Coordinates of C-alpha atoms and ligand atoms in Angstrom, one line a residue:
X3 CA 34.1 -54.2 143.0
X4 CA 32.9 -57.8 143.6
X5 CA 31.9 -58.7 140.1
X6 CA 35.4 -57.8 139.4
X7 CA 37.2 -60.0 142.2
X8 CA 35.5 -63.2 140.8
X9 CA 35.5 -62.3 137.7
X10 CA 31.8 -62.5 136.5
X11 CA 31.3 -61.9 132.6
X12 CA 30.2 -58.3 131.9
X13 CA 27.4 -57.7 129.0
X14 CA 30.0 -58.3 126.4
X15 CA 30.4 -61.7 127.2
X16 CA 33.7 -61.6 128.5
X17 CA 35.6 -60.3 132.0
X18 CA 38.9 -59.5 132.8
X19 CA 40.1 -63.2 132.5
X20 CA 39.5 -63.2 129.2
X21 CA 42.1 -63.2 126.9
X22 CA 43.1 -61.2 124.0
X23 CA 42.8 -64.8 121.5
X24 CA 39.4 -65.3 123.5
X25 CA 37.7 -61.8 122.8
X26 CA 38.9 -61.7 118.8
X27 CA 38.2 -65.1 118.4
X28 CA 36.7 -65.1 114.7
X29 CA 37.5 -61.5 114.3
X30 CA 39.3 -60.5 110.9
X31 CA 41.2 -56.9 111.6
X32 CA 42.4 -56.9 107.7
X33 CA 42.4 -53.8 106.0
X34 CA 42.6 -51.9 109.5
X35 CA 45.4 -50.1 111.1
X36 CA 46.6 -50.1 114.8
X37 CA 48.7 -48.5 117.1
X38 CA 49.9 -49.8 120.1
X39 CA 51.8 -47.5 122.3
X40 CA 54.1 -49.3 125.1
X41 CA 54.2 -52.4 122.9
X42 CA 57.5 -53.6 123.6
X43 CA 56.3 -55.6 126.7
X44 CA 53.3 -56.6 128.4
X45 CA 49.7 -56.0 127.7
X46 CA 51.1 -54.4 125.1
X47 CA 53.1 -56.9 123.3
X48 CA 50.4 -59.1 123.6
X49 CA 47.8 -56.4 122.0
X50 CA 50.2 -56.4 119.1
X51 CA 50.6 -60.0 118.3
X52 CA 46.9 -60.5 118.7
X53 CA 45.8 -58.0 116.4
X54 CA 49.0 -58.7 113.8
X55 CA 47.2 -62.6 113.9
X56 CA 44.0 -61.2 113.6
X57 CA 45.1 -59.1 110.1
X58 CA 45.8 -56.2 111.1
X59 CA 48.7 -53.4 110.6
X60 CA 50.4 -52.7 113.5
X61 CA 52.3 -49.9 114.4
X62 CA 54.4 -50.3 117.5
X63 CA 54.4 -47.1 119.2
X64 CA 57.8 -47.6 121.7
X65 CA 60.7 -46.1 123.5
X66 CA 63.0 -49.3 123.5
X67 CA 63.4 -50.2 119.9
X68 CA 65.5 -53.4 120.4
X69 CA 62.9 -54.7 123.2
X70 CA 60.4 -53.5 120.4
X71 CA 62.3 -55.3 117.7
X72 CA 62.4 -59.2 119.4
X73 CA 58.5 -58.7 120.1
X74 CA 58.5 -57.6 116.0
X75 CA 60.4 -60.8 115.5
X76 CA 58.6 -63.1 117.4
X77 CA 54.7 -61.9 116.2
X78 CA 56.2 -62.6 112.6
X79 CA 57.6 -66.3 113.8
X80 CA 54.0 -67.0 114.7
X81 CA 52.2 -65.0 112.2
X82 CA 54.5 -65.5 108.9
X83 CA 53.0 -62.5 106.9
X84 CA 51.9 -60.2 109.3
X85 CA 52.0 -56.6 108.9
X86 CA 53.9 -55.0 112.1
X87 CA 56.4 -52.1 112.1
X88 CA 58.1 -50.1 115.2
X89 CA 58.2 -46.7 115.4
X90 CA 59.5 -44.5 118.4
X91 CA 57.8 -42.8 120.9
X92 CA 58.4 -41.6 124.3
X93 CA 55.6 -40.9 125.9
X94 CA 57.4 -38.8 128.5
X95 CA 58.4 -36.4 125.9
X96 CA 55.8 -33.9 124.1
X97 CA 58.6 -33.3 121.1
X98 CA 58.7 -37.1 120.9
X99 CA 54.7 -37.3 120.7
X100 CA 55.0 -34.5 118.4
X101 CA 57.4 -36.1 116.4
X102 CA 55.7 -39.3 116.5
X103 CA 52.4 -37.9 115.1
X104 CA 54.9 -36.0 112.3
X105 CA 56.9 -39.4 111.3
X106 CA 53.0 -41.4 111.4
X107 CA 51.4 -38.7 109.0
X108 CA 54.3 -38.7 106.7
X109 CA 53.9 -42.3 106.4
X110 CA 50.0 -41.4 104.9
X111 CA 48.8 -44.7 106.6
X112 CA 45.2 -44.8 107.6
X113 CA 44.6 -45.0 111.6
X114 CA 41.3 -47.0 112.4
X115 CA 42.8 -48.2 116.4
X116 CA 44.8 -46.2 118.7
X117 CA 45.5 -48.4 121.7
X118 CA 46.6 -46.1 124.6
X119 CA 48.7 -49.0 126.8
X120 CA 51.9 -47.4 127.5
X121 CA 52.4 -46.6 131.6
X122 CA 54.7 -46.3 134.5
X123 CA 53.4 -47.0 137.9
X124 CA 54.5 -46.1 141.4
X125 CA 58.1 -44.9 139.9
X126 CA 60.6 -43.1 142.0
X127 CA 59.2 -39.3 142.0
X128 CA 61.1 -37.2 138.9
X129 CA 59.8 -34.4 136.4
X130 CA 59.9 -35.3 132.7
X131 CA 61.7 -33.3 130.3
X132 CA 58.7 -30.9 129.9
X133 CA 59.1 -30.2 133.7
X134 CA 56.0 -32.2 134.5
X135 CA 55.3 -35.1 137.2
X136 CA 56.8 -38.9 135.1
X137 CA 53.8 -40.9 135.7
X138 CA 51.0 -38.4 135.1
X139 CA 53.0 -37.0 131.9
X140 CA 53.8 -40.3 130.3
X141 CA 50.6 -42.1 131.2
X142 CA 48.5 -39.3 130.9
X143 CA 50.0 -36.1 129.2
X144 CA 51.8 -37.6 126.6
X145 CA 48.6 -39.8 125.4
X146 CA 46.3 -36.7 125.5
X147 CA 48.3 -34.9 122.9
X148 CA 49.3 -37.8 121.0
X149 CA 45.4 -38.5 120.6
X150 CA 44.8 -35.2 120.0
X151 CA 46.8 -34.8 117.4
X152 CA 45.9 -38.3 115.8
X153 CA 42.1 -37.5 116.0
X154 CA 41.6 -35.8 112.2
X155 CA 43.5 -38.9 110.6
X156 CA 41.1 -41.5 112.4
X157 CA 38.4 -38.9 111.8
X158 CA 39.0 -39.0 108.2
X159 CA 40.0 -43.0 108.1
X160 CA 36.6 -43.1 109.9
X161 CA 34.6 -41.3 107.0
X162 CA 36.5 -43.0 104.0
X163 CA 36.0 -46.7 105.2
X164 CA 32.8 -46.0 106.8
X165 CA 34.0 -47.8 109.5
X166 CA 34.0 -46.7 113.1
X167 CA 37.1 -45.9 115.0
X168 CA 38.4 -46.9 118.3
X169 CA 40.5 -45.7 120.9
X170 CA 41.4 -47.5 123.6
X171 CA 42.8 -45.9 127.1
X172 CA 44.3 -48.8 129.0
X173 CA 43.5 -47.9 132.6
X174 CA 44.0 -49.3 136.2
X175 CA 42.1 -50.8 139.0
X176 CA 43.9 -47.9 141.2
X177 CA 41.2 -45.6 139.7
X178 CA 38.9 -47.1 142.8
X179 CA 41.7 -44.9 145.3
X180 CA 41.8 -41.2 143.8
X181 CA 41.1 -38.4 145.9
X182 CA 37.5 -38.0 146.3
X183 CA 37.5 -34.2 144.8
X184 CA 39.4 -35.9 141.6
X185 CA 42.9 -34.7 140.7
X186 CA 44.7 -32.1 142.4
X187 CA 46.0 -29.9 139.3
X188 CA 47.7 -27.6 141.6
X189 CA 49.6 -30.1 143.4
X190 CA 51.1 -32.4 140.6
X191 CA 54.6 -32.0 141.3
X192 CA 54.7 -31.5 144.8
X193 CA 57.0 -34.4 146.0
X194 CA 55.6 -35.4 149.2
X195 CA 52.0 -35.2 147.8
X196 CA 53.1 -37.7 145.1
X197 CA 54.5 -40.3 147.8
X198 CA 51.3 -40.4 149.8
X199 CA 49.8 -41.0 146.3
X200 CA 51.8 -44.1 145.4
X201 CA 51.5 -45.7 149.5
X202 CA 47.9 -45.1 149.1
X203 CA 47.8 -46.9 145.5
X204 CA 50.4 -49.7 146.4
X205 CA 49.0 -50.0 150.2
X206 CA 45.0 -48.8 150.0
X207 CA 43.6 -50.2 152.7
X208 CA 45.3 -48.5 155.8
X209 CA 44.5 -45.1 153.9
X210 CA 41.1 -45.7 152.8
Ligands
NAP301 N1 49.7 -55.5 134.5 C1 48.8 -55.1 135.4 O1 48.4 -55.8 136.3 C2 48.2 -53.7 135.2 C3 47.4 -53.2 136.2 C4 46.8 -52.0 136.1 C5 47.1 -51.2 135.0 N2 48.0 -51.6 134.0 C6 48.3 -50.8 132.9 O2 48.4 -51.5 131.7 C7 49.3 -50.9 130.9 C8 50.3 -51.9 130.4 O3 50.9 -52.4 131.6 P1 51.9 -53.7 131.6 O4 51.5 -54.5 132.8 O5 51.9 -54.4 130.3 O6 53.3 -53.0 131.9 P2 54.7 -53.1 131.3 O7 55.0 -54.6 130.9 O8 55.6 -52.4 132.2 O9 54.6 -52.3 129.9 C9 54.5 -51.0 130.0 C10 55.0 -50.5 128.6 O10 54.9 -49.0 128.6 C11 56.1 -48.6 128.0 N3 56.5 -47.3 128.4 C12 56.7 -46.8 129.7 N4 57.0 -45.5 129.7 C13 57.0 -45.1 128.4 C14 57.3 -43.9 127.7 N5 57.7 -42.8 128.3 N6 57.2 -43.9 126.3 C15 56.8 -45.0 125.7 N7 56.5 -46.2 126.2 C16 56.7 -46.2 127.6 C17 57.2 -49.6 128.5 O11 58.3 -49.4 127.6 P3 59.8 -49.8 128.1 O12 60.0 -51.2 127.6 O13 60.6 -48.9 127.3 O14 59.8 -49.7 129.6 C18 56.4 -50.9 128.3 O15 56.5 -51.3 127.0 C19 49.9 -49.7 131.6 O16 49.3 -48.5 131.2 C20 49.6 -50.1 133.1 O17 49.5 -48.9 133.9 C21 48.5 -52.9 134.1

């Protein structure tokens, strides 16, 4: 945990001050593909106009298409050229993952990144469409089968370019406070387990 607190450079050179600019400094992404899932804000905005700058095709994998579409707007102001595009997704939704994947492999574009940044955190307890838990099916549920069922085009993208593929799971810090026997499967949409969850994330220390 300390390293982390003051921020001490990992073997890659960098730590979790560095910036996205800082890390793909003399980096050219042409001729590779991206998605960025939750790219309408945030981390993930800033993924996108960093690897749209660094060459790359983007594809912004979002709920809120007009949030989506001013982030689109603004990466092109900076980057006059770059190759970005919006498509929608709702993470929350296994027919919208499923669609998603559907729309993407229509599309016949090569995948060579699949950035996994989309998340909600600490939201007021509901059940998504599919009946699960929100935060574990859009953070975790949705991604699973939306990588799942991008795997055989970045498998084959992979082969054809002979270069290596990356997926990227955008995590948390709150993975230090999970329960010590790891997730409990069979209590994922019990209400009152979930709230104990989120004071325990959003207040660790008088539970730890
Ligand atoms: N920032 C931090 O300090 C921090 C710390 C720990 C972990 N993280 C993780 O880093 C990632 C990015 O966080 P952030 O700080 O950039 O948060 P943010 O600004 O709230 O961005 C989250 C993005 O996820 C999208 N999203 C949420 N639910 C979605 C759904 N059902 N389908 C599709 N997209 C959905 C949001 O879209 P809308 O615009 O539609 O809401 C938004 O674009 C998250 O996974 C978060 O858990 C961040």
């Amino acid at each position: 945990m300390l390293p982390w607190i003051f921020s001490r450079k990992g073997a890659s050179g960098f730590s979790w001050a560095s910036t996205a600019d800082q890390v793909t400094a003399g980096i050219s992404a042409a001729g590779l593909t991206a998605i960025v899932t939750g790219a309408s804000s945030g981390i993930g905005a800033e993924t996108a106009r960093v690897l749209a700058a660094r060459g790359a095709h983007v594809v912004m994998a979002v709920r809120n298409l007009a949030a989506a579409e001013t982030v689109r707007q603004a990466v092109l102001a900076e980057t006059p050229g770059a190759s970005v595009e919006v498509m929608e997704l709702d993470l929350s939704s296994l027919a919208s993952v499923r669609k998603f994947a559907a729309d993407f492999a229509a599309r016949g574009l090569p995948l060579n990144i699949l950035i996994n940044n989309a998340g909600v955190m600490a939201t007021p307890f509901s059940l998504s469409k599919d009946g699960i838990e929100m935060q574990f099916a859009t953070n975790h549920v949705g991604h699973f089968l939306l990588t799942h069922l991008l795997l055989e085009t970045m498998k084959k993208t992979s082969h054809e370019s002979n270069v290596e593929g990356r997926i990227v799971n955008v995590s948390s810090e709150g993975h230090r406070f999970a329960y010590k026997e790891g997730i409990r499967f069979a209590k994922l949409n019990d209400e009152e387990e979930y709230v104990i969850s989120v004071q325990t994330l959003c207040f660790p220390l008088p539970f730890t």
